[in-house]
Structure formats: structure tokens, C-alpha cells
Coordinates of C-alpha atoms in Angstrom, one line a residue:
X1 CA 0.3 -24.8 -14.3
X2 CA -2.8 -23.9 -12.7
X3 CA -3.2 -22.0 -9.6
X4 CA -4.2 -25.0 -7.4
X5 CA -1.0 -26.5 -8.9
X6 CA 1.2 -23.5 -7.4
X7 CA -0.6 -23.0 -4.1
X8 CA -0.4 -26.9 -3.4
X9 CA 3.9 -26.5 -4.4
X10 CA 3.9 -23.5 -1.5
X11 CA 2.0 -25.3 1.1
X12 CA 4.9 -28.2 0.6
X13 CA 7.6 -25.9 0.6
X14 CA 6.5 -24.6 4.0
X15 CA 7.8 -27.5 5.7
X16 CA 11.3 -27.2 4.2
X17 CA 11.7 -23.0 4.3
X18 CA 11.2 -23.1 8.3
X19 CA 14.2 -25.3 8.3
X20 CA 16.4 -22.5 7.4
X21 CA 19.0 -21.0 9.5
X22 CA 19.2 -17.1 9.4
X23 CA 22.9 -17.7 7.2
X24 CA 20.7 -20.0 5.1
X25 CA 18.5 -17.4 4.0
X26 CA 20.8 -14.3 4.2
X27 CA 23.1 -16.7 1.3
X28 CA 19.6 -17.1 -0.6
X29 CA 18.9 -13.2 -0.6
X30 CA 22.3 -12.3 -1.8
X31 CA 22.2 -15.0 -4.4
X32 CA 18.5 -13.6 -5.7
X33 CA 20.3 -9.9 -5.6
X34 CA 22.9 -11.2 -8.0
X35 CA 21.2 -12.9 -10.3
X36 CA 18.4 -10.2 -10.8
X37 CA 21.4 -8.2 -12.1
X38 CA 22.8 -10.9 -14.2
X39 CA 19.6 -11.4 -16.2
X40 CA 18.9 -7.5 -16.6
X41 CA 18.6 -7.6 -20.4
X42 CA 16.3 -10.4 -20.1
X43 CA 14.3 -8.4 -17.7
X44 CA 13.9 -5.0 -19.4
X45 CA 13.4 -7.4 -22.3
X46 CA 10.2 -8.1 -21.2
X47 CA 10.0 -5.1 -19.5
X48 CA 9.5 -3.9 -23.0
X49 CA 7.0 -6.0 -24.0
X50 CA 4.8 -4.9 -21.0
X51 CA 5.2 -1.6 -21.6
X52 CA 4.5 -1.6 -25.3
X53 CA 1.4 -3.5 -24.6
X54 CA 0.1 -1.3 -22.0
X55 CA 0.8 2.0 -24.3
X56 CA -3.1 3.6 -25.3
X57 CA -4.3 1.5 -21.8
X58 CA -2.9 3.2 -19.2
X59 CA -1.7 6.3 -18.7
X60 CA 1.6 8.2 -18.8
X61 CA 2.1 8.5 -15.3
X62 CA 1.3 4.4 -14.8
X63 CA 3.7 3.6 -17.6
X64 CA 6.5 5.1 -15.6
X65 CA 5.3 3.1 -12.7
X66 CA 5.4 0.2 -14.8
X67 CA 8.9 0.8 -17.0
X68 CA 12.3 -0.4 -15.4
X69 CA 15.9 0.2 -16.2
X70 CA 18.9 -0.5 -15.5
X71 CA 19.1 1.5 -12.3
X72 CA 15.5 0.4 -11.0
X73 CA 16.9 -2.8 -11.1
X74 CA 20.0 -2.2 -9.1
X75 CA 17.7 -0.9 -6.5
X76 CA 15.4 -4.0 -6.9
X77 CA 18.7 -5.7 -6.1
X78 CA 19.8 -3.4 -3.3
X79 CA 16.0 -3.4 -1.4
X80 CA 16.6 -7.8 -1.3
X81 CA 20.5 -7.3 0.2
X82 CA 19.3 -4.6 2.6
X83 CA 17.3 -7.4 4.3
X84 CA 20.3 -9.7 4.9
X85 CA 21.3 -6.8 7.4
X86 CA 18.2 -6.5 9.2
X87 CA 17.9 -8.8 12.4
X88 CA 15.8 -12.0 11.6
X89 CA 12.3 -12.2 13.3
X90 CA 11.8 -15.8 13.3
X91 CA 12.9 -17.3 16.9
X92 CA 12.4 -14.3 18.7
X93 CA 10.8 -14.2 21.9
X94 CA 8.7 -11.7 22.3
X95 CA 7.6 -12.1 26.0
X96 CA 8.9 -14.2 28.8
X97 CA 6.7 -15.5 31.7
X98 CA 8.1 -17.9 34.3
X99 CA 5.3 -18.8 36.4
X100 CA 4.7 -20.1 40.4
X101 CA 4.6 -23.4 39.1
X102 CA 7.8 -23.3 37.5
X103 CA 6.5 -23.2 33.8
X104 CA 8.4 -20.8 31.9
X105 CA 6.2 -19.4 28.7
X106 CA 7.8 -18.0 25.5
X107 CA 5.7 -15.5 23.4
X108 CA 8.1 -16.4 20.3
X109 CA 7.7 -15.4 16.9
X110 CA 6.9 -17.5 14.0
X111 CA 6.3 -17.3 10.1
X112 CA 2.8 -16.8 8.7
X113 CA 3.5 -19.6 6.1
X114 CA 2.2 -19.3 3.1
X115 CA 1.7 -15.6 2.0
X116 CA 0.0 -14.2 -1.2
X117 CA 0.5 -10.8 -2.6
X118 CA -2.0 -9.5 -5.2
X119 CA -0.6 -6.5 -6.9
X120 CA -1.0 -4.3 -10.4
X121 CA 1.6 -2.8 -12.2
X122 CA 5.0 -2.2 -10.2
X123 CA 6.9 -5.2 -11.2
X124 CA 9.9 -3.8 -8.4
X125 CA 6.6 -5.2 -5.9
X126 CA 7.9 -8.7 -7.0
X127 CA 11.4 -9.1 -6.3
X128 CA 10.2 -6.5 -2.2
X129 CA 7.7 -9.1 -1.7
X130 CA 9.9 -12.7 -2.4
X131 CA 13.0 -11.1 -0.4
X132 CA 10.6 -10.1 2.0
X133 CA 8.9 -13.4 2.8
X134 CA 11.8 -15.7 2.9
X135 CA 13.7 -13.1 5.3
X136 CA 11.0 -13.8 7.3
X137 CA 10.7 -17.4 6.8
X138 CA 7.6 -17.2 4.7
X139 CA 6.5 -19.0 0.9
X140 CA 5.0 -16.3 -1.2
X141 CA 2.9 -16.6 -4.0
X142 CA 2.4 -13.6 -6.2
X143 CA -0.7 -12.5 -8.4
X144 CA 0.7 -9.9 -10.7
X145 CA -1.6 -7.5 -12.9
X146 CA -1.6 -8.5 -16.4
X147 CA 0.1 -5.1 -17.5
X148 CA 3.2 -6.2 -15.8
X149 CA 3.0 -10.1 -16.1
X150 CA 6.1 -10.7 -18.3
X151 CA 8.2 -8.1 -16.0
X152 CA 7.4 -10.0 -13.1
X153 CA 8.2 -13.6 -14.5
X154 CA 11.5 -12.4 -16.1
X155 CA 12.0 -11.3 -12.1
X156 CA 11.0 -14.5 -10.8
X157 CA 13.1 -16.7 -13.1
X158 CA 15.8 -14.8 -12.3
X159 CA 15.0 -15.5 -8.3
X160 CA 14.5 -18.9 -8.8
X161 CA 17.5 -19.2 -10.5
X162 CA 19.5 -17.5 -7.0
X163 CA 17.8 -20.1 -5.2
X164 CA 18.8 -22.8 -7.2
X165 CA 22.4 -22.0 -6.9
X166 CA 22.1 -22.3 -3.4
X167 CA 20.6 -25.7 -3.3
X168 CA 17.3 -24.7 -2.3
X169 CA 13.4 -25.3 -3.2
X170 CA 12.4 -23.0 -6.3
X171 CA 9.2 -23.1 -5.0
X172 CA 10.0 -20.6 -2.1
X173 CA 8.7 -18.4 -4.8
X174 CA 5.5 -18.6 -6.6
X175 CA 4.2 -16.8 -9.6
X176 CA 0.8 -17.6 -10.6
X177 CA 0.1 -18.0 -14.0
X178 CA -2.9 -17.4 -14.5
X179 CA -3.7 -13.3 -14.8
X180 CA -7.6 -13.5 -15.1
X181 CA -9.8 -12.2 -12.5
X182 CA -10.6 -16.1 -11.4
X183 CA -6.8 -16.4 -10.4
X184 CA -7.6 -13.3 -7.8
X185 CA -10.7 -15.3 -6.7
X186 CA -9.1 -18.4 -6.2
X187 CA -6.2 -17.2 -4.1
X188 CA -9.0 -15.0 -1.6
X189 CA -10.6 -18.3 -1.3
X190 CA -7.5 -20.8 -1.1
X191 CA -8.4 -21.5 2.7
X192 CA -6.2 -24.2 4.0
X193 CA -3.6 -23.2 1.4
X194 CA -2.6 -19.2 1.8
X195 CA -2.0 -17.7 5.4
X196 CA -2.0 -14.4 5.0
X197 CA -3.7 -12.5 1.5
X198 CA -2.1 -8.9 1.1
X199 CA -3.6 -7.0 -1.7
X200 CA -1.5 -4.0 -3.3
X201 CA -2.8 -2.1 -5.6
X202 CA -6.3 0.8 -6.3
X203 CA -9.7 1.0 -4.4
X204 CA -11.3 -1.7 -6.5
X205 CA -8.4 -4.5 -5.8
X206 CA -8.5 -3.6 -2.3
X207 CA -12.0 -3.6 -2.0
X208 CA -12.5 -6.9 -3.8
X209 CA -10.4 -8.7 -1.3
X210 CA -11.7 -7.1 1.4
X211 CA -15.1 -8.2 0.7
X212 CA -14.4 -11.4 -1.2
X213 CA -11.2 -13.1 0.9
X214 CA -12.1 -15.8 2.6
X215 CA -8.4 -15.8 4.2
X216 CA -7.0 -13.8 6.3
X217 CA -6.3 -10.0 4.3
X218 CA -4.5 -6.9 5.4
X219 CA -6.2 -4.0 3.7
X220 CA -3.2 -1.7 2.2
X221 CA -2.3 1.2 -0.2
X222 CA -5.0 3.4 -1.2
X223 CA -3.6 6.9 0.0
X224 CA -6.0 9.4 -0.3
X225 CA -2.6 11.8 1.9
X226 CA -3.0 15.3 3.3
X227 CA -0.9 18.1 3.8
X228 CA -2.2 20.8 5.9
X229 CA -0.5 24.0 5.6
X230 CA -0.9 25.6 9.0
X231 CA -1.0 29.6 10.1
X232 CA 2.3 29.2 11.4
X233 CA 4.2 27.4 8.4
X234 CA 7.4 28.0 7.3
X235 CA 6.2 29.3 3.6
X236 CA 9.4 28.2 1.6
X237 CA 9.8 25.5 3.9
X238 CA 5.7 24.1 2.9
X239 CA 6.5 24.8 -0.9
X240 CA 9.2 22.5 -0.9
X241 CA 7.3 20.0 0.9
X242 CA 4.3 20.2 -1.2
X243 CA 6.1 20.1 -4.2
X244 CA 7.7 16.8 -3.2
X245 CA 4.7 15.2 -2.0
X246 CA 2.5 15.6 -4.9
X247 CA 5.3 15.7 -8.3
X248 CA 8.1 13.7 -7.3
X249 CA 6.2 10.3 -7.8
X250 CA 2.6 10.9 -8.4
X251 CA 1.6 7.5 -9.3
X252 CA 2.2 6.0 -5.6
X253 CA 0.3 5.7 -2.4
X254 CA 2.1 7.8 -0.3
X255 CA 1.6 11.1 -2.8
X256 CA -0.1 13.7 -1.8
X257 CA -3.7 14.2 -3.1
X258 CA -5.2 16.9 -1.4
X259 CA -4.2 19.9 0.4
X260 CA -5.4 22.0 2.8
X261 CA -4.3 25.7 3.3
X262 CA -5.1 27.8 6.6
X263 CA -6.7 31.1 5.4
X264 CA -4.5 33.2 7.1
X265 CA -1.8 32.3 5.2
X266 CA -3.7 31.2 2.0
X267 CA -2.8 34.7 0.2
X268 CA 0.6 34.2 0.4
X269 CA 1.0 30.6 -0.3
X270 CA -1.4 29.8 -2.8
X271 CA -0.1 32.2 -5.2
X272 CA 3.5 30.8 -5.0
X273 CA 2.3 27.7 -5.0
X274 CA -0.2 28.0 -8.3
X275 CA 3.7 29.3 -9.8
X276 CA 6.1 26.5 -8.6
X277 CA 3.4 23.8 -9.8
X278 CA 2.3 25.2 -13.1
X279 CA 4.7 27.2 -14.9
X280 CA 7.7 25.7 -17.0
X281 CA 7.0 22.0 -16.1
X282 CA 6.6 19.5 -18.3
X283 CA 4.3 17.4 -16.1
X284 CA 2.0 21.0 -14.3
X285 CA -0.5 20.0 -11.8
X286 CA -4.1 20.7 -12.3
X287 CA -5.3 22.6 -9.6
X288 CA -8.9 21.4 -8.3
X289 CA -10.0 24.7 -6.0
X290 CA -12.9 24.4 -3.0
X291 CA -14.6 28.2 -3.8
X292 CA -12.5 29.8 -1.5
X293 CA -9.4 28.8 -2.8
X294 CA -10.9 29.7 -6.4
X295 CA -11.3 33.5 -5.1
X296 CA -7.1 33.8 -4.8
X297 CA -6.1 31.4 -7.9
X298 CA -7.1 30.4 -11.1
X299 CA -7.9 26.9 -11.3
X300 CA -10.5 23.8 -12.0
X301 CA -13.3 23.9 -9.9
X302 CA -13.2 21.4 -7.1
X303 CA -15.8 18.4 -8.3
X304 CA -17.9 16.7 -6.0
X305 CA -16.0 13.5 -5.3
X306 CA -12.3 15.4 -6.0
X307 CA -11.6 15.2 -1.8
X308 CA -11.9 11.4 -2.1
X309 CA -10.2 10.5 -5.2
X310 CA -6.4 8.6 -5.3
X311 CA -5.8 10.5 -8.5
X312 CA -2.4 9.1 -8.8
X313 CA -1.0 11.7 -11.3
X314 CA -0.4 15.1 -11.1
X315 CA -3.5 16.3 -9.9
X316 CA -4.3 17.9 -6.8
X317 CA -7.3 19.3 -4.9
X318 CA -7.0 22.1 -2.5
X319 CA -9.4 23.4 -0.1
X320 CA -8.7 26.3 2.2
X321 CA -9.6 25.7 6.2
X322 CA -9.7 28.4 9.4
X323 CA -7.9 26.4 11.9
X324 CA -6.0 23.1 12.7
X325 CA -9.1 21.6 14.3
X326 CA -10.9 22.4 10.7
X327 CA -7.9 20.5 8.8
X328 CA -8.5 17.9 11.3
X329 CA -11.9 17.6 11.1
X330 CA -11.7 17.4 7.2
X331 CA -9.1 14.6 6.9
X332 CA -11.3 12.3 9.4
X333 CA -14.1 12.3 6.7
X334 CA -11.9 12.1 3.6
X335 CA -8.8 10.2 4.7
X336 CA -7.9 6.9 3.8
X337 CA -5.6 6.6 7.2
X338 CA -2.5 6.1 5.3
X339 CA -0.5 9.4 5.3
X340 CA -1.1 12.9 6.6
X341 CA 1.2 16.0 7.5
X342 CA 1.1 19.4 9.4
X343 CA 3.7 21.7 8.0
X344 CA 4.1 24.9 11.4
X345 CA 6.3 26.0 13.4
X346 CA 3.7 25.9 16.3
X347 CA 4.4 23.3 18.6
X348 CA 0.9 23.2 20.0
X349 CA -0.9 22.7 16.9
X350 CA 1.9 19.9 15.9
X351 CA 0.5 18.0 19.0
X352 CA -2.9 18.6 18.2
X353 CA -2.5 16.9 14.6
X354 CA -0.5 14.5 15.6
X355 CA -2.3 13.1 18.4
X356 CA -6.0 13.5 16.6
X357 CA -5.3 12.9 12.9
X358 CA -5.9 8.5 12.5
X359 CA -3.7 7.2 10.1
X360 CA -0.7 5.0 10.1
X361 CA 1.7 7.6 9.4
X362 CA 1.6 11.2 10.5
X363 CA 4.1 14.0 10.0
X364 CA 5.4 17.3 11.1
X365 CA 7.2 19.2 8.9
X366 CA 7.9 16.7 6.5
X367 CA 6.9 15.2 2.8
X368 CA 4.1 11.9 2.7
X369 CA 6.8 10.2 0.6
X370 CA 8.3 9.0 3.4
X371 CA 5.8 6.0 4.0
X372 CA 7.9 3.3 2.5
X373 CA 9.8 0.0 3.8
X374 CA 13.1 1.5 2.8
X375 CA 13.0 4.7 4.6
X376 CA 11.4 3.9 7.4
X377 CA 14.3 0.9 7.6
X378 CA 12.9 -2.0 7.1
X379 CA 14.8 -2.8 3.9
X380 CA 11.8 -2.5 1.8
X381 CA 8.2 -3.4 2.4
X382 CA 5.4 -5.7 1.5
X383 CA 2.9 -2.8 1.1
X384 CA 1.6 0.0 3.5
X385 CA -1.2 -1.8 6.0
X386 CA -4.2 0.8 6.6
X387 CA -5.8 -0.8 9.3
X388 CA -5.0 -1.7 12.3
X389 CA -4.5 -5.2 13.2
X390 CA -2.4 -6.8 12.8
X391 CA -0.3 -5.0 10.8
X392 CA 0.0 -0.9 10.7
X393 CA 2.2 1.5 8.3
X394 CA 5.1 -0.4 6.2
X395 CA 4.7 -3.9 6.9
X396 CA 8.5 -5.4 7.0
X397 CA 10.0 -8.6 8.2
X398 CA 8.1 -8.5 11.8
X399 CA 4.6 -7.8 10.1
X400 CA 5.1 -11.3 7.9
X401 CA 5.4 -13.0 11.6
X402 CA 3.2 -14.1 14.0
X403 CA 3.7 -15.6 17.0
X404 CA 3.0 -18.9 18.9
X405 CA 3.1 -19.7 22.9
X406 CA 6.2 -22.3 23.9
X407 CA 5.8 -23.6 27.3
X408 CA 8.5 -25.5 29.0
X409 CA 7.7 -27.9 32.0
X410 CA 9.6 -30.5 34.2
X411 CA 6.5 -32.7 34.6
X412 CA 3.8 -29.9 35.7
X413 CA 0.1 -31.1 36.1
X414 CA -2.5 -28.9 36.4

């Protein structure tokens, strides 16, 4: 089937999703949930596939990032039923206005329609974005990267199926077939057909829509995220914090990539920090070092472009500053606005980062891998928006609405 075949299927079944009722679509997500754990084996069947293809291609840290199992799954399952919990946006009225006149005007919000998601190699991204989008009264079509392709299908045949048990239009959910770069193109061009164009993946995917969409796009996901370890840190407290940011899952946007390190408590920290990260691990960091930081530890030397890299694995560049201000200062020309943190125990310099650093999400105290759908409560999330309208942060259920103006009259002329 080609693409134009799929995206002209979606813009039909946007007539019928709207017609859902909120127990409609909560009986729909459950019914998805159960049948992506029914068909398991035929999903990490494929699974399989993908993974043995991609082996030599991509590496070690992006094969985990591709690989399921039985309990990634489970939580694939567990991300769609959280949403039947969550309130439903469709209907709600934003604002209410009831004029001289006696008009009364309803800010009230509404599905985007159709929705396409362009994403690489995290088939989990399927089964967030289809529960997503019909939570929120939305079609989706989905673009997966070819290294995932067969994971992704084996997920949507198993959605489809949950659909069709209740009685309702496969074609809520859309996988396009085609996993050339023309299939990309098509969908940033589909004007008249796609709503809303959400890219999730590296620089060059993001970019590529960005300049190429002739839809509407939300830019997301490249995470280029700080941690600044401030004068006033809690030491054990910011070796913890580091150590979760940047090893727990180095192969996703909200990772840490670079850290900063006050010199006045550089001595101390770095040390430690060169020990919990290197020694008796089977994945240790490389350490890229500004000079500074190179004087205290032993390390790779910083490269040129090493403060504006995603590395996605376990690599991290560290650059020693003299104040907050200085951290500050540094992440406006490097950051990628998605997710930065201040680990002190000073109040006043908490304020100052939090209220001059620019991204979406910006913590005291506290790891970058928080910046997800899931945490944040919003069951799971259709990527991390890095701009700022419409969307900021996790984009949930009330991101994939917009709104529209209902008036009510009793035979007003103006």
C-alpha cells in the first residue's frame, strides 16, 4: 500500500474517531494493552529479526534501544492503560466568555486530526504514540526507521487487532510501509492530509523536517542536557545524580551529555567522579576534559565540537566553570533547550538557574532522566517538544489538542 494509500485511509477515519465517547476509546486502549501482550512472541519474533539485521550497523548502545522483551512489552502495555486513567482533553473548555450581548464563547478543545510521527529505532515509540493519539481523539500515522520496521508492524498488528475487537476502524492506526527516505518526504509534504508532523529521533531527522515540512512540525528530542555541579553541592548527593543521568540509559534524549563542575569544588568531585564512572564497569564513560578539567584527571581531551554533540552512549564531556552565571552562560551557547540541572544546596543560585537557564525542563537537585511522559504523568508521551509553541516539554494528551471557538447565540446580529 503506498503512502498516499494510508494517509487518504487516516483522513477518512477522522470523521469516525471524533465520534467516540471517552468509554469508547478508554475500551479501545485496554483492548490494544491486551492484545500487545497476547501476541508477545510474535513481537520479539520480529524483534529478532530487527535486531539481527541491525548488528555491525549500529551500535551496542542503539541495539539496546532497539531490543524488547518480555518486560519492555508489559510496560508498552502499561504506558497505553495508564492513559485510560488520565482525564480526556477533547470537549474541554478551556475559557468561558459570556458577553454584553448575551453571546456566551467557549475556548473548547479539539483533536489535531490527523497526526504523523517520524521516528528511528525505539519500537516502544509505536504502541506511546497510537495510545496517545486516539486518547486524544487523533488518527496517527507512523514512519518507523527501517532498523526497527518489523518491530513496529508486529506492534501495530497487534493494535489493530484490539481495535477490531472492539468494533472499531483499523485505520485509527497507520503504519506506513514504505521505509525509504521518499516516505519521510511525502508525509512533510502531505498538506491537506497530516495535521500535525512530529519528528522523533537525531539532529539530522529533526533538522530535515524542520526545513523540509511543509505541515505543521513540532521540533523534539535532540538533548544536548547539562548538569552543573555548583560550589555548594551536596558531593555524594551530585555523584549519584550524575551517575544516573549519564549511565542509566545513555542512548536517550534526556541523558546527560555534558557536565559542568564549579572549580571550587572540582578537586573533590572530579576525582570521585573519574572512580564511580570508570573503574569496574562494564560499560565506563570516556571522559572528554576542557584543559582545566584535564589538570585534576586523566582523560580524552575535549575535541572541538565535543560541547555540542548528542553522543548518546557512554560518553561525556566535562568542562570546569567559576560561577553559576559561568554554567549559565555556557549552556545558552551549547544547549539544545531540552534538559538542564543545578545540583546546590544554595537557594539563591537555584533561582538564578532556574529562572535564566531556557529549556523545557530545568532541575534542582535532581537527574535529566526525568523528562519523560510517564514521570512527569502524562501516561507516556509523544516525544519531548524543544520549542516553544505550541507544544513545550513531554507532549501528552493536551499537546495532541487544539482548540476551536464555540459561540452560542439566541438570534444576535451584529
Amino acid at each position: 500500500m503506498t503512502t498516499f494509500d494510508i494517509l487518504e485511509k487516516a483522513k477518512n477515519a477522522k470523521k469516525e474517531i471524533i465520534k467516540l465517547t471517552t468509554d469508547d476509546k478508554n475500551k479501545a486502549l485496554s483492548a490494544m494493552a491486551d492484545s500487545l501482550v497476547k501476541n508477545t512472541d510474535s513481537i520479539l519474533s520480529e524483534n529478532r529479526l530487527d535486531i539481527e539485521a541491525a548488528k555491525g550497523k549500529i551500535s551496542d548502545v542503539m541495539i539496546d534501544r532497539l531490543s524488547l522483551d518480555e518486560k519492555r512489552i508489559e510496560g508498552m502495555a502499561d504506558g497505553i492503560r495508564q492513559l485510560i486513567n488520565l482525564p480526556d482533553p477533547v470537549g474541554r473548555v478551556l475559557n468561558r466568555v459570556e458577553r454584553e450581548n448575551g453571546l456566551v464563547i467557549e475556548k473548547t478543545s479539539v483533536p489535531m486530526g490527523v497526526v504523523a510521527i517520524i521516528y528511528e529505532s525505539r519500537p516502544n515509540v509505536t504502541s506511546d504514540a497510537a495510545g496517545l493519539a486516539l486518547k486524544s481523539g487523533n488518527v496517527c500515522v507512523l514512519r518507523s526507521g527501517k532498523e526497527a520496521f518489523r518491530s513496529a508492524n508486529a506492534i501495530v498488528k497487534a493494535m489493530k487487532s484490539g481495535l477490531s475487537s472492539c468494533g472499531l476502524n483499523e485505520d485509527f492506526i497507520n503504519l506506513i510501509q514504505d521505509i525509504s527516505r521518499n516516505s519521510a518526504n511525502e508525509l512533510m509534504t502531505a498538506v491537506g492530509y497530516v495535521d500535525l508532523l512530529i519528528p522523533r529521533g537525531g539532529a539530522g531527522l529533526i533538522s530535515a523536517c524542520v526545513k523540509n515540512a511543509t505541515v505543521p512540525c513540532i521540533q523534539t528530542g535532540t538533548g544536548i542536557c547539562h548538569v552543573y555541579i555548583d560550589e555548594y553541592a551536596d558531593i555524594d548527593k551530585a555523584l549519584n545524580i550524575v551517575n544516573n543521568a549519564k549511565t542509566s540509559r545513555p542512548s536517550v534524549c534526556n541523558a546527560e551529555e555534558v557536565l559542568l563542575v564549579n572549580s571550587a569544588v572540582a578537586e573533590e568531585f572530579l576525582p570521585k567522579l573519574k572512580t564511580l564512572l570508570t573503574e569496574n564497569r562494564k560499560n565506563p564513560v570516556e571522559l572528554r576534559l576542557d584543559e582545566r578539567a584535564a589538570e585534576i584527571i586523566d582523560g580524552t581531551p575535549a575535541g572541538e565540537n565535543d560541547f555540542d554533540t548528542e553522543f548518546l552512549d557512554y560518553i561525556l564531556a566535562v568542562k570546569i566553570v567559576d560561577s553559576v552565571n559561568e554554567a549559565v552562560e555556557h549552556i545558552s551557547k551549547h544547549s539544545t533547550h531540552h534538559s538542564e540541572a543545578i545540583i546546590t544546596e544554595n537557594d539563591k543560585n537555584a533561582e538564578i538557574f532556574t529562572r535564566e537557564v531556557d529549556s523545557a525542563a530545568v532541575y534542582v537537585n535532581a537527574s535529566t532522566r526525568f523528562t519523560d511522559g510517564g514521570e512527569f504523568g502524562l501516561g507516556c508521551e509523544m516525544g519531548i517538544s524543544t520549542q516553544k509553541l505550541h507544544a513545550r516539554g513531554p507532549m501528552g494528551l493536551q499537546e495532541l489538542n487544539t482548540y476551536k471557538y464555540i459561540i452560542r447565540g439566541n438570534g444576535q446580529i451584529r
